[in-house]
Short mmCIF file of C-alpha atoms and ligand atoms in Angstrom, two decimals:
data_model
loop_
_atom_site.label_atom_id
_atom_site.label_comp_id
_atom_site.label_asym_id
_atom_site.label_seq_id
_atom_site.Cartn_x
_atom_site.Cartn_y
_atom_site.Cartn_z
CA MET A 528 81.91 113.37 111.44
CA ILE A 529 82.27 109.57 111.34
CA ARG A 530 80.40 108.23 108.30
CA GLN A 531 79.28 104.71 107.66
CA HIS A 532 81.82 102.41 106.01
CA LEU A 533 81.53 99.01 104.29
CA PHE A 534 84.07 96.41 105.35
CA SER A 535 81.90 93.38 106.08
CA VAL A 536 78.62 92.05 104.73
CA ARG A 537 77.94 90.85 108.26
CA ASN A 538 77.02 94.40 109.23
CA ILE A 539 74.42 94.87 106.53
CA SER A 540 70.89 93.56 106.45
CA ARG A 541 69.04 91.55 103.86
CA ASP A 542 66.85 94.64 103.35
CA PHE A 543 69.92 96.69 102.50
CA PHE A 544 71.02 94.01 100.02
CA GLN A 545 67.62 94.23 98.33
CA GLU A 546 67.77 98.06 98.29
CA ILE A 547 71.14 97.93 96.53
CA PHE A 548 69.84 95.32 94.04
CA SER A 549 66.80 97.37 93.21
CA LEU A 550 68.86 100.55 92.71
CA ALA A 551 71.43 98.63 90.61
CA SER A 552 68.60 97.29 88.50
CA SER A 553 67.14 100.79 87.90
CA ILE A 554 70.62 102.01 86.93
CA GLU A 555 71.10 99.05 84.60
CA GLU A 556 67.77 99.78 82.89
CA ASN A 557 68.33 103.53 82.47
CA PRO A 558 71.98 104.45 83.05
CA SER A 559 71.51 107.91 81.50
CA ASP A 560 69.14 108.89 84.35
CA PHE A 561 72.12 108.63 86.70
CA ALA A 562 74.78 110.27 84.51
CA ASP A 563 75.07 113.48 86.57
CA LYS A 564 74.28 112.20 90.05
CA CYS A 565 77.88 112.47 91.27
CA LYS A 566 78.84 115.71 89.53
CA GLY A 567 81.44 117.46 91.69
CA LYS A 568 82.22 114.32 93.71
CA ILE A 569 85.56 112.48 93.81
CA LEU A 570 86.17 108.77 94.42
CA ALA A 571 89.62 107.70 95.67
CA THR A 572 90.78 104.18 94.82
CA LEU A 573 93.54 103.11 97.20
CA PHE A 574 94.85 99.74 96.10
CA PHE A 575 97.68 98.30 98.21
CA GLU A 576 97.19 94.92 96.47
CA PRO A 577 96.73 94.11 92.75
CA SER A 578 93.31 94.43 91.13
CA THR A 579 91.74 94.56 87.69
CA ARG A 580 87.96 94.28 88.03
CA THR A 581 87.34 95.81 91.43
CA ARG A 582 89.34 98.98 90.83
CA LEU A 583 88.34 99.48 87.21
CA SER A 584 84.66 98.76 87.82
CA PHE A 585 84.59 101.23 90.75
CA GLU A 586 86.30 103.81 88.54
CA SER A 587 83.94 103.09 85.67
CA ALA A 588 81.01 103.35 88.10
CA MET A 589 82.08 106.79 89.36
CA LEU A 590 82.79 108.09 85.84
CA ARG A 591 79.36 106.88 84.66
CA LEU A 592 77.80 108.81 87.56
CA GLY A 593 79.51 112.00 86.36
CA GLY A 594 82.07 112.04 89.18
CA LYS A 595 85.87 112.07 89.11
CA ILE A 596 88.48 109.59 90.31
CA LEU A 597 91.99 109.61 91.76
CA GLY A 598 94.14 107.01 93.45
CA PHE A 599 97.03 104.59 93.25
CA THR A 600 97.27 101.02 92.10
CA SER A 601 100.03 99.62 94.28
CA SER A 602 101.59 100.29 97.66
CA LYS A 603 104.85 100.87 95.72
CA SER A 604 103.41 104.01 94.15
CA SER A 605 102.09 105.38 97.45
CA SER A 606 104.00 106.85 100.40
CA ALA A 607 103.63 103.48 102.14
CA VAL A 608 107.12 102.75 100.72
CA LYS A 609 108.44 105.79 102.60
CA GLY A 610 106.97 104.43 105.81
CA GLU A 611 103.72 106.41 105.97
CA SER A 612 101.14 104.72 108.17
CA ILE A 613 97.79 103.73 106.72
CA ALA A 614 96.13 105.94 109.36
CA ASP A 615 97.97 109.00 108.01
CA THR A 616 97.11 108.07 104.41
CA ILE A 617 93.42 107.89 105.41
CA ARG A 618 93.62 111.29 107.14
CA MET A 619 94.91 112.81 103.88
CA ILE A 620 92.33 111.14 101.69
CA ASN A 621 89.56 112.60 103.89
CA HIS A 622 90.50 115.96 102.33
CA TYR A 623 91.09 114.80 98.76
CA ALA A 624 87.94 112.78 98.01
CA HIS A 625 84.30 112.35 99.07
CA ILE A 626 84.35 108.55 99.15
CA ALA A 627 87.12 105.92 98.99
CA VAL A 628 87.61 102.29 98.06
CA ILE A 629 90.51 100.57 99.77
CA ARG A 630 92.12 97.18 99.16
CA HIS A 631 94.58 96.35 101.90
CA TYR A 632 96.16 93.21 103.29
CA ILE A 633 96.01 94.10 106.99
CA GLU A 634 93.07 92.67 108.88
CA GLY A 635 92.60 95.69 111.16
CA ILE A 636 91.99 98.08 108.27
CA SER A 637 88.30 98.44 109.13
CA GLN A 638 89.10 99.59 112.69
CA ILE A 639 91.66 102.08 111.38
CA ALA A 640 89.12 103.47 108.90
CA GLU A 641 86.51 103.57 111.68
CA GLU A 642 88.86 105.69 113.77
CA PHE A 643 90.38 108.00 111.17
CA ALA A 644 88.07 108.26 108.16
CA THR A 645 85.61 111.13 107.95
CA ILE A 646 84.41 110.09 104.46
CA PRO A 647 82.81 106.71 103.65
CA PHE A 648 85.38 103.95 103.10
CA ILE A 649 84.40 100.80 101.18
CA SER A 650 86.54 97.66 101.19
CA GLY A 651 87.70 96.52 97.77
CA GLY A 652 88.93 93.30 99.41
CA THR A 653 90.65 92.90 102.79
CA GLY A 654 93.46 90.34 103.01
CA THR A 655 91.96 86.86 103.21
CA GLN A 656 89.04 88.19 105.24
CA GLU A 657 86.27 89.63 103.11
CA HIS A 658 85.30 91.16 99.79
CA PRO A 659 81.87 92.63 100.51
CA THR A 660 81.18 94.36 97.18
CA GLN A 661 82.02 91.14 95.33
CA ALA A 662 79.38 89.29 97.38
CA LEU A 663 76.82 91.96 96.54
CA LEU A 664 77.46 91.56 92.83
CA ASP A 665 77.52 87.76 93.16
CA LEU A 666 74.08 87.72 94.78
CA TYR A 667 72.77 90.32 92.32
CA THR A 668 73.81 88.01 89.47
CA ILE A 669 72.06 85.06 91.14
CA GLN A 670 68.91 87.07 91.76
CA LYS A 671 68.81 88.33 88.16
CA GLU A 672 69.04 84.75 86.93
CA PHE A 673 66.57 83.00 89.26
CA LYS A 674 64.44 85.99 90.40
CA LYS A 675 65.19 84.84 93.95
CA ILE A 676 67.97 83.68 96.25
CA ASP A 677 65.88 81.78 98.81
CA ASN A 678 65.64 77.99 98.35
CA LEU A 679 68.55 77.68 95.90
CA LYS A 680 71.28 75.06 96.00
CA ILE A 681 74.71 76.62 95.75
CA GLY A 682 78.05 74.85 95.27
CA VAL A 683 81.12 76.80 96.35
CA MET A 684 84.27 75.25 94.96
CA GLY A 685 87.94 76.08 95.25
CA ASP A 686 90.30 77.76 97.68
CA LEU A 687 88.00 78.10 100.68
CA LEU A 688 91.04 78.62 102.90
CA TYR A 689 92.45 81.84 101.47
CA GLY A 690 89.83 83.19 99.04
CA ARG A 691 88.28 86.33 100.59
CA THR A 692 85.28 86.31 98.28
CA ILE A 693 84.12 83.08 99.94
CA PRO A 694 83.49 84.31 103.52
CA SER A 695 81.61 87.31 102.15
CA LEU A 696 79.55 85.08 99.85
CA LEU A 697 78.70 82.61 102.64
CA PHE A 698 77.85 85.32 105.20
CA SER A 699 75.58 86.90 102.58
CA LEU A 700 73.82 83.67 101.61
CA ALA A 701 73.22 83.01 105.31
CA LYS A 702 70.84 85.99 105.34
CA TYR A 703 68.46 84.21 102.94
CA ASN A 704 66.03 81.37 103.63
CA ASN A 705 66.69 77.73 103.01
CA VAL A 706 69.76 78.24 100.82
CA GLU A 707 71.56 74.91 100.63
CA ILE A 708 75.31 75.47 100.73
CA ASN A 709 77.67 72.77 99.43
CA LEU A 710 81.39 73.36 99.87
CA ILE A 711 83.63 71.51 97.43
CA SER A 712 87.39 71.54 98.02
CA PRO A 713 90.39 69.35 98.74
CA PRO A 714 90.81 69.05 102.56
CA ALA A 715 93.97 71.20 102.46
CA LEU A 716 91.85 74.14 101.25
CA ASN A 717 88.93 73.88 103.67
CA LEU A 718 87.48 76.93 105.44
CA ARG A 719 89.45 78.45 108.33
CA LYS A 720 88.18 77.85 111.85
CA ASN A 721 87.27 81.51 112.46
CA ILE A 722 85.00 81.43 109.41
CA THR A 723 83.28 78.17 110.38
CA LEU A 724 82.67 79.59 113.86
CA ARG A 725 81.08 82.72 112.42
CA LEU A 726 78.89 80.59 110.16
CA GLN A 727 77.79 78.61 113.21
CA GLU A 728 76.90 81.85 114.99
CA MET A 729 74.77 82.76 111.99
CA ASN A 730 73.08 79.31 112.07
CA CYS A 731 74.42 78.70 108.60
CA GLU A 732 74.68 75.00 107.79
CA TYR A 733 76.58 73.47 104.89
CA SER A 734 77.68 70.13 103.47
CA THR A 735 81.21 69.38 102.33
CA PHE A 736 82.44 67.40 99.32
CA GLU A 737 85.82 66.64 97.81
CA ASN A 738 84.58 65.96 94.32
CA LEU A 739 82.25 68.11 92.23
CA ARG A 740 80.76 65.04 90.52
CA GLU A 741 79.16 63.99 93.83
CA ILE A 742 76.84 67.01 93.81
CA ILE A 743 76.85 68.66 90.37
CA ASP A 744 73.41 67.31 89.33
CA GLU A 745 71.71 69.07 92.27
CA LEU A 746 73.18 72.54 91.98
CA ASP A 747 71.50 75.74 90.77
CA VAL A 748 74.73 77.72 91.06
CA LEU A 749 78.35 76.59 90.96
CA TYR A 750 80.72 79.28 92.31
CA VAL A 751 84.36 78.58 91.49
CA THR A 752 87.49 80.36 92.74
CA ARG A 753 91.19 80.13 91.90
CA ILE A 754 93.85 78.86 94.28
CA GLN A 755 95.26 82.02 95.93
CA LYS A 756 98.92 81.43 95.10
CA GLU A 757 100.10 84.68 96.71
CA ARG A 758 98.65 83.78 100.15
CA PHE A 759 100.57 80.54 100.75
CA PRO A 760 103.20 81.03 103.47
CA ASP A 761 105.12 78.08 101.98
CA PRO A 762 105.30 78.11 98.14
CA THR A 763 105.84 74.34 98.08
CA ASP A 764 102.30 73.92 99.45
CA TYR A 765 101.00 75.85 96.46
CA GLU A 766 103.09 73.77 94.06
CA ARG A 767 101.59 70.63 95.60
CA LEU A 768 98.01 71.88 95.22
CA LYS A 769 98.06 73.80 91.95
CA GLY A 770 95.82 72.30 89.30
CA ILE A 771 94.18 69.99 91.87
CA TYR A 772 90.73 70.98 90.68
CA GLN A 773 89.89 71.96 87.13
CA ILE A 774 86.46 71.75 85.63
CA ASN A 775 85.88 70.87 82.02
CA PRO A 776 82.66 70.23 80.05
CA ASP A 777 82.58 66.53 81.08
CA ASP A 778 82.49 67.45 84.78
CA ILE A 779 79.27 69.39 84.33
CA GLU A 780 77.56 67.01 81.91
CA LYS A 781 75.01 66.01 84.56
CA ALA A 782 74.25 69.59 85.61
CA LYS A 783 70.68 70.94 85.53
CA GLU A 784 69.76 72.75 82.30
CA ASN A 785 69.60 76.12 84.06
CA MET A 786 72.59 75.70 86.40
CA ILE A 787 74.92 78.72 86.21
CA ILE A 788 78.66 78.93 86.84
CA LEU A 789 80.03 82.02 88.59
CA HIS A 790 83.63 83.00 89.31
CA PRO A 791 84.88 86.27 90.83
CA LEU A 792 87.80 86.16 88.34
CA PRO A 793 90.71 86.16 87.66
CA ARG A 794 90.64 82.58 86.43
CA VAL A 795 93.88 80.64 86.23
CA ASP A 796 93.21 77.05 85.14
CA GLU A 797 90.22 76.01 87.27
CA ILE A 798 87.61 76.52 84.52
CA ASP A 799 88.42 75.17 81.07
CA TYR A 800 88.00 77.82 78.35
CA LYS A 801 85.58 75.45 76.57
CA ILE A 802 83.09 76.13 79.36
CA ASP A 803 82.95 79.81 78.40
CA LYS A 804 80.88 78.90 75.35
CA LEU A 805 78.37 76.72 77.24
CA LYS A 806 74.97 78.04 78.37
CA HIS A 807 76.01 77.69 82.01
CA SER A 808 78.79 80.27 82.12
CA ARG A 809 77.92 83.64 83.67
CA TYR A 810 81.25 84.92 85.02
CA PHE A 811 81.67 87.70 82.47
CA ASP A 812 78.06 88.88 83.00
CA GLN A 813 78.83 88.75 86.72
CA ALA A 814 81.82 91.09 86.22
CA GLN A 815 79.63 93.45 84.22
CA ASN A 816 77.04 93.46 87.02
CA GLY A 817 79.83 94.75 89.25
CA VAL A 818 79.56 98.15 87.58
CA TRP A 819 75.81 98.51 88.34
CA ILE A 820 76.27 97.33 91.92
CA ARG A 821 79.19 99.70 92.52
CA MET A 822 77.25 102.63 91.04
CA ALA A 823 74.43 101.81 93.47
CA LEU A 824 76.89 101.57 96.39
CA ILE A 825 78.53 104.92 95.60
CA LEU A 826 75.09 106.59 95.49
CA LYS A 827 74.01 104.98 98.78
CA TYR A 828 77.20 105.68 100.69
CA LEU A 829 77.30 109.28 99.45
CA GLU A 830 73.64 109.51 100.55
CA ILE A 831 72.63 110.69 97.07
CA ALA A 832 70.08 107.85 96.66
C1 NCD B 1215 89.05 88.42 93.77
C2 NCD B 1215 89.89 89.06 94.87
O1 NCD B 1215 90.67 89.99 94.62
O2 NCD B 1215 89.68 88.63 95.98
N1 NCD B 1215 89.07 89.15 92.58
C3 NCD B 1215 88.12 90.11 92.43
O3 NCD B 1215 88.09 91.10 93.13
N2 NCD B 1215 87.17 89.89 91.51
C4 NCD B 1215 89.33 87.00 93.57
C5 NCD B 1215 90.73 86.52 93.38
O4 NCD B 1215 91.68 87.29 93.36
O5 NCD B 1215 90.86 85.31 93.21
#
């Protein structure tokens, strides 16, 4: 039987977002009520690219639900090094687990899962394309803070070219009403054409800036990402751009009192450590919210809740 998978936020509705948020919130309030929900179930984490938060928070989520976990953390420790195809790996996992999270660099991974997976497959990040569960936890963090997502002004700053959290975040925000999107990046790191076209299709408008100071005083949320060093085909391009944007307390001096700063993490040098202590920083709370969101996703995709 072909089950439903999660590879793109574009395929899920605003209603589904809200369902996940409300379940995540119930879990967060009373985690012990959910402690046995996944007894007897196994989550596979198949990570062909490095990860800290996504893999560990999915594993923590499954363990907190009373389930078990198995998996690998690099393509080097899987039979991919022996030449096994990803389709064959998926066909095996169908028999070893009830649900799987996969992080892979190939863009067609969702079609392969669609064809070969008989258990639900959730993307833990696909190349430079999308990171749907990150967007869910990003929006959950925003909603917890402002009690809404509609009508907010969001700044998205950083590597818009290669960061996969960004398309998922923008496609998700496009589902809400009157969200003002402000993209802040050096021109060399602007959005790719295929993403801008998709945003157009979704009637999602945005403004662009090169300098955070032009817009900081208007923002409710500032979402920052690192430059994705590993994605640059030419390392000299990375060397040229590294450190090109770094925010420190002076850059956000004019920010609104209740403006929050988010970051999917890992951070390299784009947010000064001094900002961690300011009232605006929420990136570690955001990472913690990832556990509640991923618990909710496991329950939904296993059709337990
Ligand atoms: C992000 C990723 O892997 O895309 N990390 C994460 O999952 N929180 C962001 C990044 O690597 O910059």
